Amino acid sequence: MNCYKFLVGAIVVIVSGIFLVINSDKSRSEVRPDGNIAIKVSGGFLLMFGILVLIGSFIGLSSGCQPQTIL
């Protein structure tokens, strides 16, 4: 069941990252144009983190959601 929580969490993080990147173009401010870049970078980091969690949850689902020892 924990793998599904991570899977849903990863999808939420990826969607919020995409939402931030898309909306950073729409909310251009002439006062602080570098704030736009900061929003894009944070959205990109959210996107990358979400993809990593998604990959990890797929690996967990393939192993049957059981913790495994490396050795």
mmCIF file with all atom_site columns, C-alpha atoms in Angstrom:
data_model
loop_
_atom_site.group_PDB
_atom_site.id
_atom_site.type_symbol
_atom_site.label_atom_id
_atom_site.label_alt_id
_atom_site.label_comp_id
_atom_site.label_asym_id
_atom_site.label_entity_id
_atom_site.label_seq_id
_atom_site.pdbx_PDB_ins_code
_atom_site.Cartn_x
_atom_site.Cartn_y
_atom_site.Cartn_z
_atom_site.occupancy
_atom_site.B_iso_or_equiv
_atom_site.pdbx_formal_charge
_atom_site.auth_seq_id
_atom_site.auth_comp_id
_atom_site.auth_asym_id
_atom_site.auth_atom_id
_atom_site.pdbx_PDB_model_num
ATOM 1  C CA . MET A 1 1  ? 0.000  0.000  0.000   1.00 0.00 ? 1  MET A CA 1
ATOM 2  C CA . ASN A 1 2  ? 2.915  2.358  0.671   1.00 0.00 ? 2  ASN A CA 1
ATOM 3  C CA . CYS A 1 3  ? 4.029  2.107  -2.948  1.00 0.00 ? 3  CYS A CA 1
ATOM 4  C CA . TYR A 1 4  ? 0.698  3.461  -4.107  1.00 0.00 ? 4  TYR A CA 1
ATOM 5  C CA . LYS A 1 5  ? 1.045  6.429  -1.756  1.00 0.00 ? 5  LYS A CA 1
ATOM 6  C CA . PHE A 1 6  ? 4.422  7.206  -3.304  1.00 0.00 ? 6  PHE A CA 1
ATOM 7  C CA . LEU A 1 7  ? 2.970  6.763  -6.795  1.00 0.00 ? 7  LEU A CA 1
ATOM 8  C CA . VAL A 1 8  ? 0.131  9.209  -6.118  1.00 0.00 ? 8  VAL A CA 1
ATOM 9  C CA . GLY A 1 9  ? 2.553  11.607 -4.411  1.00 0.00 ? 9  GLY A CA 1
ATOM 10 C CA . ALA A 1 10 ? 4.888  11.504 -7.399  1.00 0.00 ? 10 ALA A CA 1
ATOM 11 C CA . ILE A 1 11 ? 2.050  12.270 -9.798  1.00 0.00 ? 11 ILE A CA 1
ATOM 12 C CA . VAL A 1 12 ? 0.942  15.214 -7.641  1.00 0.00 ? 12 VAL A CA 1
ATOM 13 C CA . VAL A 1 13 ? 4.501  16.596 -7.478  1.00 0.00 ? 13 VAL A CA 1
ATOM 14 C CA . ILE A 1 14 ? 4.980  16.235 -11.251 1.00 0.00 ? 14 ILE A CA 1
ATOM 15 C CA . VAL A 1 15 ? 1.669  17.968 -11.986 1.00 0.00 ? 15 VAL A CA 1
ATOM 16 C CA . SER A 1 16 ? 2.484  20.834 -9.616  1.00 0.00 ? 16 SER A CA 1
ATOM 17 C CA . GLY A 1 17 ? 5.922  21.238 -11.208 1.00 0.00 ? 17 GLY A CA 1
ATOM 18 C CA . ILE A 1 18 ? 4.391  21.406 -14.681 1.00 0.00 ? 18 ILE A CA 1
ATOM 19 C CA . PHE A 1 19 ? 1.786  23.870 -13.385 1.00 0.00 ? 19 PHE A CA 1
ATOM 20 C CA . LEU A 1 20 ? 4.526  26.131 -11.978 1.00 0.00 ? 20 LEU A CA 1
ATOM 21 C CA . VAL A 1 21 ? 6.550  26.070 -15.192 1.00 0.00 ? 21 VAL A CA 1
ATOM 22 C CA . ILE A 1 22 ? 3.515  26.824 -17.381 1.00 0.00 ? 22 ILE A CA 1
ATOM 23 C CA . ASN A 1 23 ? 2.170  29.600 -15.151 1.00 0.00 ? 23 ASN A CA 1
ATOM 24 C CA . SER A 1 24 ? 5.561  31.287 -14.808 1.00 0.00 ? 24 SER A CA 1
ATOM 25 C CA . ASP A 1 25 ? 5.241  32.435 -18.420 1.00 0.00 ? 25 ASP A CA 1
ATOM 26 C CA . LYS A 1 26 ? 1.771  33.852 -17.854 1.00 0.00 ? 26 LYS A CA 1
ATOM 27 C CA . SER A 1 27 ? 2.676  35.856 -14.761 1.00 0.00 ? 27 SER A CA 1
ATOM 28 C CA . ARG A 1 28 ? 5.414  38.036 -16.192 1.00 0.00 ? 28 ARG A CA 1
ATOM 29 C CA . SER A 1 29 ? 6.205  41.013 -14.059 1.00 0.00 ? 29 SER A CA 1
ATOM 30 C CA . GLU A 1 30 ? 8.150  43.955 -15.397 1.00 0.00 ? 30 GLU A CA 1
ATOM 31 C CA . VAL A 1 31 ? 9.331  44.867 -11.911 1.00 0.00 ? 31 VAL A CA 1
ATOM 32 C CA . ARG A 1 32 ? 11.221 41.634 -11.211 1.00 0.00 ? 32 ARG A CA 1
ATOM 33 C CA . PRO A 1 33 ? 11.865 39.626 -14.373 1.00 0.00 ? 33 PRO A CA 1
ATOM 34 C CA . ASP A 1 34 ? 14.289 37.320 -12.529 1.00 0.00 ? 34 ASP A CA 1
ATOM 35 C CA . GLY A 1 35 ? 11.437 36.088 -10.332 1.00 0.00 ? 35 GLY A CA 1
ATOM 36 C CA . ASN A 1 36 ? 10.091 34.395 -13.427 1.00 0.00 ? 36 ASN A CA 1
ATOM 37 C CA . ILE A 1 37 ? 13.302 32.383 -13.766 1.00 0.00 ? 37 ILE A CA 1
ATOM 38 C CA . ALA A 1 38 ? 13.193 31.407 -10.090 1.00 0.00 ? 38 ALA A CA 1
ATOM 39 C CA . ILE A 1 39 ? 9.670  30.042 -10.512 1.00 0.00 ? 39 ILE A CA 1
ATOM 40 C CA . LYS A 1 40 ? 10.778 28.048 -13.566 1.00 0.00 ? 40 LYS A CA 1
ATOM 41 C CA . VAL A 1 41 ? 13.789 26.619 -11.728 1.00 0.00 ? 41 VAL A CA 1
ATOM 42 C CA . SER A 1 42 ? 11.733 25.600 -8.699  1.00 0.00 ? 42 SER A CA 1
ATOM 43 C CA . GLY A 1 43 ? 9.142  24.017 -10.987 1.00 0.00 ? 43 GLY A CA 1
ATOM 44 C CA . GLY A 1 44 ? 11.922 22.151 -12.765 1.00 0.00 ? 44 GLY A CA 1
ATOM 45 C CA . PHE A 1 45 ? 13.291 20.864 -9.468  1.00 0.00 ? 45 PHE A CA 1
ATOM 46 C CA . LEU A 1 46 ? 9.800  19.714 -8.460  1.00 0.00 ? 46 LEU A CA 1
ATOM 47 C CA . LEU A 1 47 ? 9.485  17.959 -11.801 1.00 0.00 ? 47 LEU A CA 1
ATOM 48 C CA . MET A 1 48 ? 12.831 16.169 -11.423 1.00 0.00 ? 48 MET A CA 1
ATOM 49 C CA . PHE A 1 49 ? 12.068 15.135 -7.837  1.00 0.00 ? 49 PHE A CA 1
ATOM 50 C CA . GLY A 1 50 ? 8.658  13.835 -8.889  1.00 0.00 ? 50 GLY A CA 1
ATOM 51 C CA . ILE A 1 51 ? 10.199 11.785 -11.688 1.00 0.00 ? 51 ILE A CA 1
ATOM 52 C CA . LEU A 1 52 ? 12.707 10.266 -9.243  1.00 0.00 ? 52 LEU A CA 1
ATOM 53 C CA . VAL A 1 53 ? 9.926  9.356  -6.800  1.00 0.00 ? 53 VAL A CA 1
ATOM 54 C CA . LEU A 1 54 ? 7.893  7.925  -9.692  1.00 0.00 ? 54 LEU A CA 1
ATOM 55 C CA . ILE A 1 55 ? 10.807 5.725  -10.775 1.00 0.00 ? 55 ILE A CA 1
ATOM 56 C CA . GLY A 1 56 ? 11.327 4.606  -7.181  1.00 0.00 ? 56 GLY A CA 1
ATOM 57 C CA . SER A 1 57 ? 7.674  3.724  -6.757  1.00 0.00 ? 57 SER A CA 1
ATOM 58 C CA . PHE A 1 58 ? 7.715  1.694  -9.988  1.00 0.00 ? 58 PHE A CA 1
ATOM 59 C CA . ILE A 1 59 ? 10.768 -0.188 -8.693  1.00 0.00 ? 59 ILE A CA 1
ATOM 60 C CA . GLY A 1 60 ? 8.915  -0.770 -5.426  1.00 0.00 ? 60 GLY A CA 1
ATOM 61 C CA . LEU A 1 61 ? 5.834  -2.006 -7.259  1.00 0.00 ? 61 LEU A CA 1
ATOM 62 C CA . SER A 1 62 ? 7.907  -4.441 -9.308  1.00 0.00 ? 62 SER A CA 1
ATOM 63 C CA . SER A 1 63 ? 9.363  -5.956 -6.130  1.00 0.00 ? 63 SER A CA 1
ATOM 64 C CA . GLY A 1 64 ? 5.913  -6.402 -4.613  1.00 0.00 ? 64 GLY A CA 1
ATOM 65 C CA . CYS A 1 65 ? 6.232  -3.451 -2.203  1.00 0.00 ? 65 CYS A CA 1
ATOM 66 C CA . GLN A 1 66 ? 8.428  -5.523 0.089   1.00 0.00 ? 66 GLN A CA 1
ATOM 67 C CA . PRO A 1 67 ? 11.640 -4.103 1.525   1.00 0.00 ? 67 PRO A CA 1
ATOM 68 C CA . GLN A 1 68 ? 14.615 -6.045 0.214   1.00 0.00 ? 68 GLN A CA 1
ATOM 69 C CA . THR A 1 69 ? 18.157 -6.307 1.474   1.00 0.00 ? 69 THR A CA 1
ATOM 70 C CA . ILE A 1 70 ? 20.952 -5.409 -0.897  1.00 0.00 ? 70 ILE A CA 1
ATOM 71 C CA . LEU A 1 71 ? 23.280 -8.200 0.214   1.00 0.00 ? 71 LEU A CA 1
#
